[in-house]
mmCIF file of C-alpha atoms in Angstrom:
data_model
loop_
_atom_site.group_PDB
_atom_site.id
_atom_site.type_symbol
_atom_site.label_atom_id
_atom_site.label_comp_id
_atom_site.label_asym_id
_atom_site.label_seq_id
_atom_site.Cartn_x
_atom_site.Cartn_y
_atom_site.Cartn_z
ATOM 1 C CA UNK A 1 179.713 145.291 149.255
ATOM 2 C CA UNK A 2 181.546 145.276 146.147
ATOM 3 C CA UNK A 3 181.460 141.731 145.447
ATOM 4 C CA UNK A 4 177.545 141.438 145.933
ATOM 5 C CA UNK A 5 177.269 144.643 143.475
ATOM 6 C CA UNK A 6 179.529 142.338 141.323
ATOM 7 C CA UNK A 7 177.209 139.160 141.770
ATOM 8 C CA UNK A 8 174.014 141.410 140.818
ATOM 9 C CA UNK A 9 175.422 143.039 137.684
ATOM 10 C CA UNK A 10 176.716 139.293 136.599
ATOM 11 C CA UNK A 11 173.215 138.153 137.336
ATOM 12 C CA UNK A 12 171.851 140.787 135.365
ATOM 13 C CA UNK A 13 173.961 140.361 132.287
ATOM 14 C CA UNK A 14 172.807 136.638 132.223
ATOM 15 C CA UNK A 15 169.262 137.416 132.710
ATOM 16 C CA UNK A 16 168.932 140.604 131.377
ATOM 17 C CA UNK A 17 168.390 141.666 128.004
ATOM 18 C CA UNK A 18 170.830 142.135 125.375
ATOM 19 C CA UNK A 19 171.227 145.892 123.935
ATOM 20 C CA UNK A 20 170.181 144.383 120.827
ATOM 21 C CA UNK A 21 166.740 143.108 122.116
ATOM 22 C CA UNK A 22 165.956 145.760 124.085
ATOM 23 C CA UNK A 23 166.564 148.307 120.374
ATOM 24 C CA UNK A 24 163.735 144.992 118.748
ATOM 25 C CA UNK A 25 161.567 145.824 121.775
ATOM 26 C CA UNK A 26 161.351 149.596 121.406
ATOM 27 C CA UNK A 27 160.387 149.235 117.913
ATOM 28 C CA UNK A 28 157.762 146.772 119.192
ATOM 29 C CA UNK A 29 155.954 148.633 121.585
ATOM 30 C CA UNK A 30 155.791 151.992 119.798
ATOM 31 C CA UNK A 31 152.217 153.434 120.175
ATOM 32 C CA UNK A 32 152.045 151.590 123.443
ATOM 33 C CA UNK A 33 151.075 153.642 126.252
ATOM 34 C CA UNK A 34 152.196 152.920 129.891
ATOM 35 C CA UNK A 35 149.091 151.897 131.312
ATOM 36 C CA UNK A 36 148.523 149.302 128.562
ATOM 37 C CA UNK A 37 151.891 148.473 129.801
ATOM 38 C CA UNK A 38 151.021 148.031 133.282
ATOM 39 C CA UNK A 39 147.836 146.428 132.877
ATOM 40 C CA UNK A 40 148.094 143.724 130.270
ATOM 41 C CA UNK A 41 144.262 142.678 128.760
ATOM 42 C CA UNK A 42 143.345 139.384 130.304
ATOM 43 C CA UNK A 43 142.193 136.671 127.889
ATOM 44 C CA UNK A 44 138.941 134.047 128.024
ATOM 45 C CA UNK A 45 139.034 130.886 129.069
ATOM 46 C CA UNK A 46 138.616 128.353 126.624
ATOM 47 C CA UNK A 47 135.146 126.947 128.211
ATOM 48 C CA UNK A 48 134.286 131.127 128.270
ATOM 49 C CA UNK A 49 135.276 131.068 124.461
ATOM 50 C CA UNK A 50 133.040 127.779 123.199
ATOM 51 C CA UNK A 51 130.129 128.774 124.985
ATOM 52 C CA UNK A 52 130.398 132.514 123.135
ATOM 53 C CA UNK A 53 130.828 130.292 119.957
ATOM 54 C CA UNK A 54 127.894 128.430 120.603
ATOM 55 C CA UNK A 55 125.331 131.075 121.759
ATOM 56 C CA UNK A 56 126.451 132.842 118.266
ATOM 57 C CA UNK A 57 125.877 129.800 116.433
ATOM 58 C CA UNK A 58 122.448 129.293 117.936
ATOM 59 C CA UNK A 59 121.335 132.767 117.342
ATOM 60 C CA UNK A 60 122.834 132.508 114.154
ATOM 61 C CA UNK A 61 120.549 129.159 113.135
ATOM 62 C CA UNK A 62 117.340 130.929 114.922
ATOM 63 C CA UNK A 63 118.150 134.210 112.544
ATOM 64 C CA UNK A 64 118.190 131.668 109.457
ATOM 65 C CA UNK A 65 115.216 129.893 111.201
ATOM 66 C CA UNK A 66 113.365 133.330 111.575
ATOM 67 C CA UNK A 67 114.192 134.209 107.586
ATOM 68 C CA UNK A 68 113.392 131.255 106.367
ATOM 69 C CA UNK A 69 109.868 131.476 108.106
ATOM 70 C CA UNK A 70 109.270 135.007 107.238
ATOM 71 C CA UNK A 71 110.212 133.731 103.504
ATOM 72 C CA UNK A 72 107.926 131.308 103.222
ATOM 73 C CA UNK A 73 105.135 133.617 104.869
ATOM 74 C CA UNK A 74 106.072 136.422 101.924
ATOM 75 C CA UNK A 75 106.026 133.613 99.673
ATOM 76 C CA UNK A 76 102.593 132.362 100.786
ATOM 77 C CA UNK A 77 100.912 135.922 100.721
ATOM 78 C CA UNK A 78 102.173 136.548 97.375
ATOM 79 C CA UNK A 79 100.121 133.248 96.142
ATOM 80 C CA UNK A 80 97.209 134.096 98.132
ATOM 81 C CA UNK A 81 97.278 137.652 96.155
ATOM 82 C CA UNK A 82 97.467 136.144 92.757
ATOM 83 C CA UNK A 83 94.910 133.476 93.557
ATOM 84 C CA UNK A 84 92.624 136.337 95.125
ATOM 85 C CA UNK A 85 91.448 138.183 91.769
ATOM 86 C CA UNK A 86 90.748 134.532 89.908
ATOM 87 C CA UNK A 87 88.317 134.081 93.351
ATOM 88 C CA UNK A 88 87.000 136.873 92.468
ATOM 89 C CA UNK A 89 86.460 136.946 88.910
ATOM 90 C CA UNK A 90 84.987 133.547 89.386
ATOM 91 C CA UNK A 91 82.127 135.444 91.846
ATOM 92 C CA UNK A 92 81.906 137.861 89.530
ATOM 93 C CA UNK A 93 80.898 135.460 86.948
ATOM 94 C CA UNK A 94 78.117 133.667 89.072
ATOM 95 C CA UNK A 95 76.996 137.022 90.194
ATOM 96 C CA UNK A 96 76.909 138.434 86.664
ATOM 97 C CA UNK A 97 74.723 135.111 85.141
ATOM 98 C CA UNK A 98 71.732 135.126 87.574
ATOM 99 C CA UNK A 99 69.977 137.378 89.222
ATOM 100 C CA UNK A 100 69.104 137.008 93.212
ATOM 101 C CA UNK A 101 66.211 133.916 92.842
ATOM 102 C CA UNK A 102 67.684 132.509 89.645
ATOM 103 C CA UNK A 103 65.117 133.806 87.327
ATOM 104 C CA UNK A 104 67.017 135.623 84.958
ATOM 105 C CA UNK A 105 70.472 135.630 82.981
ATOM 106 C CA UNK A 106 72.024 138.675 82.033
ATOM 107 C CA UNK A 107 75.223 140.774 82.477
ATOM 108 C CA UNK A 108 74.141 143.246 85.069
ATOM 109 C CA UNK A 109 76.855 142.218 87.852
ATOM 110 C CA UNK A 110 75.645 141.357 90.800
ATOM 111 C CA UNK A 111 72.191 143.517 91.380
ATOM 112 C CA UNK A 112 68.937 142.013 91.328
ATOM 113 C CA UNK A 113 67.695 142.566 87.669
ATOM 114 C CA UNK A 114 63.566 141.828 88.659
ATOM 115 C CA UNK A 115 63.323 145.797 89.443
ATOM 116 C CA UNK A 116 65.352 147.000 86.249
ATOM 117 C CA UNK A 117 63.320 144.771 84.464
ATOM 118 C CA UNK A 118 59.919 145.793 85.622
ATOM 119 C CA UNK A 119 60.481 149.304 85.159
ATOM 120 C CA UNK A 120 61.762 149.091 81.893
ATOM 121 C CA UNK A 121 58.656 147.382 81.075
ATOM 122 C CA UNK A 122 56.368 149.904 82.633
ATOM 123 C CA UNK A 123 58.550 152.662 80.684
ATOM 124 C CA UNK A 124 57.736 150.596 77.367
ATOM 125 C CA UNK A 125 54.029 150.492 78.156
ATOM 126 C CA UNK A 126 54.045 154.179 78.710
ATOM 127 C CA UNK A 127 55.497 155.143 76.291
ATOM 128 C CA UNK A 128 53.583 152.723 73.591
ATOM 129 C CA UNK A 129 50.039 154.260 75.788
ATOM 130 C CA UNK A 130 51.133 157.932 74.371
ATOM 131 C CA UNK A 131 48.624 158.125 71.849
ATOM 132 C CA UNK A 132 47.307 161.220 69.484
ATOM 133 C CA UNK A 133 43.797 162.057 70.581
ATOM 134 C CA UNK A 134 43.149 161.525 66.753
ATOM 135 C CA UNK A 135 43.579 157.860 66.597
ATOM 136 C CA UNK A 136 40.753 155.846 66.089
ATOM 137 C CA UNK A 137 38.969 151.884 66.652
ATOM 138 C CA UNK A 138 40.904 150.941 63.522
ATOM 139 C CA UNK A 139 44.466 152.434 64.595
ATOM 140 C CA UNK A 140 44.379 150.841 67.724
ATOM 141 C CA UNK A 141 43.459 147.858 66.911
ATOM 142 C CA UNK A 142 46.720 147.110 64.525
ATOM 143 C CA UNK A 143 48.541 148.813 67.399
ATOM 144 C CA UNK A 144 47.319 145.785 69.605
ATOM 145 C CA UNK A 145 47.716 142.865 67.034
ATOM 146 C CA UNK A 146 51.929 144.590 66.769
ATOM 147 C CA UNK A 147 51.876 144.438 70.576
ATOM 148 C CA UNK A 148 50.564 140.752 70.381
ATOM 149 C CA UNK A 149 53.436 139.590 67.778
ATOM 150 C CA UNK A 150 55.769 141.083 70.290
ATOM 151 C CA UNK A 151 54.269 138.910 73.059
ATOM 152 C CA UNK A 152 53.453 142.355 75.278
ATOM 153 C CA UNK A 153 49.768 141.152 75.748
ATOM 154 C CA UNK A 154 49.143 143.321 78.366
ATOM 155 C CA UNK A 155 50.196 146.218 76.300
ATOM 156 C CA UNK A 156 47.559 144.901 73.354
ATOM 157 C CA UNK A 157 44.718 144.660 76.054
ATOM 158 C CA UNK A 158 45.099 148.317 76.737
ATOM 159 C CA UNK A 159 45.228 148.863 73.011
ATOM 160 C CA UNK A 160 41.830 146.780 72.213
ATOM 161 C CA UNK A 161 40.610 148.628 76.081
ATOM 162 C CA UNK A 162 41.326 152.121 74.136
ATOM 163 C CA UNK A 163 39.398 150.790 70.996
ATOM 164 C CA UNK A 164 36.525 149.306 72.957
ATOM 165 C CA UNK A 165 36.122 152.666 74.266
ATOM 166 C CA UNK A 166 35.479 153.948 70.683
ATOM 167 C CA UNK A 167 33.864 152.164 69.259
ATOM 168 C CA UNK A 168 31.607 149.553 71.730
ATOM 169 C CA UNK A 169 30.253 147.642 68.984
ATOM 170 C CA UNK A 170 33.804 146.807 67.611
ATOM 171 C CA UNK A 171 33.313 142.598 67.130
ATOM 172 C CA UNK A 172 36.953 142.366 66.049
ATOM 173 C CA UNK A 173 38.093 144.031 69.525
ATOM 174 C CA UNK A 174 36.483 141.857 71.511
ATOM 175 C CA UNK A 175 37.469 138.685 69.471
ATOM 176 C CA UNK A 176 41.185 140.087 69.595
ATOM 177 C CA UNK A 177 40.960 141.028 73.750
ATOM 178 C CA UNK A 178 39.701 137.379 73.801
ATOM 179 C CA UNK A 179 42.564 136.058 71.951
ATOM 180 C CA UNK A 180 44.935 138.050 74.626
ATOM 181 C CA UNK A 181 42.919 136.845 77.525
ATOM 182 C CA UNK A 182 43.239 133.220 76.063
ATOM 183 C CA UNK A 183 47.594 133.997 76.001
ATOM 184 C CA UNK A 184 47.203 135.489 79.341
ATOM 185 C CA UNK A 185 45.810 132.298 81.101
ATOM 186 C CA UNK A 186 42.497 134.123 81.580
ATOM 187 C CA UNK A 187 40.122 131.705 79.808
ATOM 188 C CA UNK A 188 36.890 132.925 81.484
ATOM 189 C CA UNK A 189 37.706 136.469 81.008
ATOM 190 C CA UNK A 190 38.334 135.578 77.183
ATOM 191 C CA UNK A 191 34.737 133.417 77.140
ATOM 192 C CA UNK A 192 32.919 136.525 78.121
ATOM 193 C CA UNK A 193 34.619 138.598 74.994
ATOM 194 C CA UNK A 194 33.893 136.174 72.703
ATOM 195 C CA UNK A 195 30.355 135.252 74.176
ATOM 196 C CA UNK A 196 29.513 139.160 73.659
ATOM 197 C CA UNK A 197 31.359 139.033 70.265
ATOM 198 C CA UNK A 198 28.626 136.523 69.507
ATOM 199 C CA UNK A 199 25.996 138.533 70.773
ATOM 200 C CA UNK A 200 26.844 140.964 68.627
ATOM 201 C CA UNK A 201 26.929 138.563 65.114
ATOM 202 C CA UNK A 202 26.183 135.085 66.256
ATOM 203 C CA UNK A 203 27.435 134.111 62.918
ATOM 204 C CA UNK A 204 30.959 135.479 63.502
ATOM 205 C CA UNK A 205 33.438 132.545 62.541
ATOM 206 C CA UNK A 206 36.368 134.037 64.573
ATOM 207 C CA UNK A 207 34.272 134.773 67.914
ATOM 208 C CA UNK A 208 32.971 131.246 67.206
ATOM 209 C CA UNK A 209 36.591 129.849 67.251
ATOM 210 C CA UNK A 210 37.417 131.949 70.452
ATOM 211 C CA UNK A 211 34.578 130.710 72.551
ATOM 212 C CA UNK A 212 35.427 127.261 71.919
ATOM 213 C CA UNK A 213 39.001 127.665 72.612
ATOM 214 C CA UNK A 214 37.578 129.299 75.484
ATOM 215 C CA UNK A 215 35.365 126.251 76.641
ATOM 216 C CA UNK A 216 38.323 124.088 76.400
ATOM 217 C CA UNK A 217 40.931 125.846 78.483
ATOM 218 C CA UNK A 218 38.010 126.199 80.677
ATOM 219 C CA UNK A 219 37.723 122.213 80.783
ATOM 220 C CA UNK A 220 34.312 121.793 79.525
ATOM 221 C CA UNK A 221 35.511 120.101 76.384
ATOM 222 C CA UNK A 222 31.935 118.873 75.217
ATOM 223 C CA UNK A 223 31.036 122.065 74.768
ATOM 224 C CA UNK A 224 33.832 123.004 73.016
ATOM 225 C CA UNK A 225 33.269 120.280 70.507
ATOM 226 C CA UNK A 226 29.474 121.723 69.875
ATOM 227 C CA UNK A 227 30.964 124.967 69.140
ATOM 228 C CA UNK A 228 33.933 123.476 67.041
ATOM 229 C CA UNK A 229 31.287 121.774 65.127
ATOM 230 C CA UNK A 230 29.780 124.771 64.481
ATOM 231 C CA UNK A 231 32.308 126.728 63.837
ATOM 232 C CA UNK A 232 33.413 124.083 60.826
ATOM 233 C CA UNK A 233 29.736 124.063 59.483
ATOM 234 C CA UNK A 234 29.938 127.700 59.312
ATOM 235 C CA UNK A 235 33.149 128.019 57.432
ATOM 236 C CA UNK A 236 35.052 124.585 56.705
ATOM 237 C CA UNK A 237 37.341 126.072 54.677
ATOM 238 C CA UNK A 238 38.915 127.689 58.326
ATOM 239 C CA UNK A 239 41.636 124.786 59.464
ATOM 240 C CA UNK A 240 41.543 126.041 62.916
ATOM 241 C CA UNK A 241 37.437 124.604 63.306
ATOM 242 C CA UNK A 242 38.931 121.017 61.805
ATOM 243 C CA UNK A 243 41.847 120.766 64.132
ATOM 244 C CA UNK A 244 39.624 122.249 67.422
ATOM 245 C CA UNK A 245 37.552 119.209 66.848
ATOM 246 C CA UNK A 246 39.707 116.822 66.864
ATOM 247 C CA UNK A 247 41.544 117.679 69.791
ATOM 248 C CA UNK A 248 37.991 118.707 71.466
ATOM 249 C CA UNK A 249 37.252 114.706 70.985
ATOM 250 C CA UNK A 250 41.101 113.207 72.441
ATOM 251 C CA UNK A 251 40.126 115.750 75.227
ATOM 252 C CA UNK A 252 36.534 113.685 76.074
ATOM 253 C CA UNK A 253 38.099 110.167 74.840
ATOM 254 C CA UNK A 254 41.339 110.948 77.734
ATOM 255 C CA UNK A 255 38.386 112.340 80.365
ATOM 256 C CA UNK A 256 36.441 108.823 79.854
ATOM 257 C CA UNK A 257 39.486 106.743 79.337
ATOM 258 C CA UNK A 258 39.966 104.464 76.345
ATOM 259 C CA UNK A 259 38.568 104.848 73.006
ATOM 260 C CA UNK A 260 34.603 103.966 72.897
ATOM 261 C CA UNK A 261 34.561 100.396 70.500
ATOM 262 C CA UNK A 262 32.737 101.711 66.824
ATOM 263 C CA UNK A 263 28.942 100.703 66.950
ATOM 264 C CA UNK A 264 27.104 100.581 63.904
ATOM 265 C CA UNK A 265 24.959 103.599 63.557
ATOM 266 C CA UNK A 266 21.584 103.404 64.684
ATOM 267 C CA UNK A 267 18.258 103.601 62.468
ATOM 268 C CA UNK A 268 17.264 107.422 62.039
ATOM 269 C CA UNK A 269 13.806 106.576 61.529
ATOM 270 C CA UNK A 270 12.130 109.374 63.986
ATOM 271 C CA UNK A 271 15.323 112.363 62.377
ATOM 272 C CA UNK A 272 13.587 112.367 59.249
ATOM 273 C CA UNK A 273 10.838 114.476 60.713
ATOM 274 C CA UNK A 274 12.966 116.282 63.049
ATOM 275 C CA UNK A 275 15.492 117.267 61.144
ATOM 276 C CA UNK A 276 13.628 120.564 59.987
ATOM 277 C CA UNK A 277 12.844 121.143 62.507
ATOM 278 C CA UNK A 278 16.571 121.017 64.846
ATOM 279 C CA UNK A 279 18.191 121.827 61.530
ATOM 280 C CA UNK A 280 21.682 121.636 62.122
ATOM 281 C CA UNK A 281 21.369 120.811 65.710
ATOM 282 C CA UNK A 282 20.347 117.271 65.240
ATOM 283 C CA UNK A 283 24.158 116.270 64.664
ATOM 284 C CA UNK A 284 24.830 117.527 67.845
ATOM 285 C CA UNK A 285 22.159 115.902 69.968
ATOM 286 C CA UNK A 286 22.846 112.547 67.524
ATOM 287 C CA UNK A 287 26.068 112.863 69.134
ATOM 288 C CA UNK A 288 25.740 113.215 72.660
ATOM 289 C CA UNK A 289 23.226 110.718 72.556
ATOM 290 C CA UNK A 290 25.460 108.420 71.461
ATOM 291 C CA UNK A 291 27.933 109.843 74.318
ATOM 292 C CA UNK A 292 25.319 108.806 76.631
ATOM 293 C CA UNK A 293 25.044 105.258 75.423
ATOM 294 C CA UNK A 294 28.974 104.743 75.530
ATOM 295 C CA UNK A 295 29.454 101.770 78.167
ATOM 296 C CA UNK A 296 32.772 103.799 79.432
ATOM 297 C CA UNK A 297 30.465 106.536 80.808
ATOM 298 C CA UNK A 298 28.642 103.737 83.099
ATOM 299 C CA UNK A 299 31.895 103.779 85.277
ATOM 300 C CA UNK A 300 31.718 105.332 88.480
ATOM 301 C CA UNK A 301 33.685 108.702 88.417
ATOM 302 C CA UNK A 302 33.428 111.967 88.958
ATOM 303 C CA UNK A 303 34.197 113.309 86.167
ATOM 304 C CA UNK A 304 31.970 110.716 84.079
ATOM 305 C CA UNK A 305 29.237 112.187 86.383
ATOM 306 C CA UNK A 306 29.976 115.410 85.236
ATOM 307 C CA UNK A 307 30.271 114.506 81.467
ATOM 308 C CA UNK A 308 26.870 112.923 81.740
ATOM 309 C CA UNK A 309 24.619 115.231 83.234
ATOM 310 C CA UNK A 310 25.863 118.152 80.896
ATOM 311 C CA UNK A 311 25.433 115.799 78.161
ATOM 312 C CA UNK A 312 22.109 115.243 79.842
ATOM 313 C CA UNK A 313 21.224 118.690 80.137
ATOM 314 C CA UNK A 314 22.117 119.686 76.734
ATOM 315 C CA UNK A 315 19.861 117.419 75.005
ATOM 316 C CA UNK A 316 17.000 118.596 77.339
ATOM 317 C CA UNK A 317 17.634 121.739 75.833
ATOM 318 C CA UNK A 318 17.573 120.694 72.365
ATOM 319 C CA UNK A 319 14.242 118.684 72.889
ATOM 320 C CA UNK A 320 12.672 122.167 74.588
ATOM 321 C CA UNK A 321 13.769 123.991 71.399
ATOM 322 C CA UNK A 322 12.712 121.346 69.211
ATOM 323 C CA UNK A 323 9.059 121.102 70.760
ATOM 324 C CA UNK A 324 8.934 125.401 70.971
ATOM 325 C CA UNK A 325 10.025 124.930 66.992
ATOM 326 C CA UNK A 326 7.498 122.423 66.391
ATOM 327 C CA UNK A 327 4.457 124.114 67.779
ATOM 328 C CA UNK A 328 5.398 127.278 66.206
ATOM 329 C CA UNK A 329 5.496 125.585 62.926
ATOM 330 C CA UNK A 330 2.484 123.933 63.711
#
């Protein structure tokens, strides 16, 4: 017995620790409780530890992946807001130019300006229709002719309307609602003014002038030319009669087609005792005689039908009123 407790305390002071090692180790494991002792913490595998390593790289590069994305996404947004007001200033601008059906150009924005505009109009013509009960023929007339430098020809018409009203027998309203029917695009309207114009002074230059710019927006240009002539045998000093003929006769010459070849004037042996009796007429049925003989006119057309029988018909009339003249002279 005592030599194997001999053998175990030999064994132990081989194996055992040394005082001085165990006095290292209870400075070492101070804080350290017993079960911690007992049950050391076991560590990972190395295959455990790379595959940790590598699922927190990946979600580490789908993180940067996600940032990156959302980055450019906030980047992208923030472009699209700045580009967004130039879009829109840039609508703005067509919107603000033209109206709805591209008739118009003002700054309104982006209503339809046709209403606006017609209202304001009617509000103008209201407003210039608010008369004194005192105004007379006179007043309104020069109300109408400031209404016609203004371009507002409806406005005048309701003037001259106004002054017609007044004063029935007016010549100078009718020749000036004539003149506004004629701006209006109303050409027969503005040929019954100036025919009752005429009715009223057949001698009136202006109402003279007005029917035959009448007759030629009407397209019967020979008749335009009578008047014309007329007009510039009545008062040649007028520039208006002198220019209305000459266009009267491009009008005829551009119906026919090219310009009738100069003949030389026939003998007048038979006008010497007609003239007093036509008077001034006999220049105009000289000249649409001489219409009738133009070798252009012989051309089948329809329009050189019409040319001739008016021509026709207005020298039958001249040859009624010369015989009716005759016998009465007779």
């Amino acid at each position: 017995m005592d030599s194997q407790k001999n053998a175990i305390e030999q064994a132990r002071s081989i194996l055992g620790l040394t005082k001085d090692a165990e006095f290292l180790q209870s400075f070492v494991r101070v804080g350290v409780t017993e079960e911690e002792e007992e049950s050391p913490t076991p560590k990972a595998s190395i295959s455990k530890r790379v595959t940790q390593s590598a699922e927190k790289r990946d979600d580490e590069v789908q993180e940067d992946k996600y940032s990156h994305n959302e980055q450019k996404e906030s980047s992208k947004s923030r472009k699209k807001k700045e580009r967004k007001p130039k879009r829109e200033k840039r609508r703005r601008e067509e919107e603000i130019y033209t109206d709805k059906d591209r008739a118009a150009a003002v700054v309104m924005g982006s209503k339809d300006i046709k209403q606006s505009l017609n209202l304001k109009d009617k509000a103008e013509r209201s407003s210039a229709l608010q008369l004194p009960d005192e105004a007379d023929a006179g007043t309104l007339l020069a109300l109408a002719r400031a209404e016609m430098m203004r371009e507002r020809y409806r406005n005048a018409v309701s003037f001259v309307d106004k002054a017609i009203e007044l004063a029935p027998e007016e010549k100078a309203a009718y020749v000036a609602r004539s003149k506004c029917y004629l701006l209006l695009g109303e050409p027969r309207r503005a040929l019954a003014d100036a025919e009752t114009a005429l009715s009223l002074d057949p001698k009136h230059a202006k109402a003279l002038l007005q029917k035959a710019e009448a007759l030629y927006y009407c397209g019967e240009f020979e008749m335009s030319l009578v008047f014309y002539h007329r007009g510039l045998r009545a008062r040649p000093d007028l520039i208006e009669f002198r220019l209305g003929v000459q266009k009267a006769q491009e009008a005829i010459e551009n119906t026919i087609g090219e310009k009738p070849v100069k003949k030389p004037a026939p003998k007048r042996s038979s006008s010497k005792s007609q003239k007093p009796v036509l008077g001034q007429l006999m220049s105009d049925k000289l000249y649409l005689e001489n219409l009738l003989k133009n070798p252009d006119l012989a051309i089948a057309d329809k329009k050189n039908d019409i040319v001739t029988k008016q021509a026709e018909e207005a020298i039958r009339f001249l040859e009624n009123r010369e015989e009716f003249w005759r016998q009465q002279q007779s």
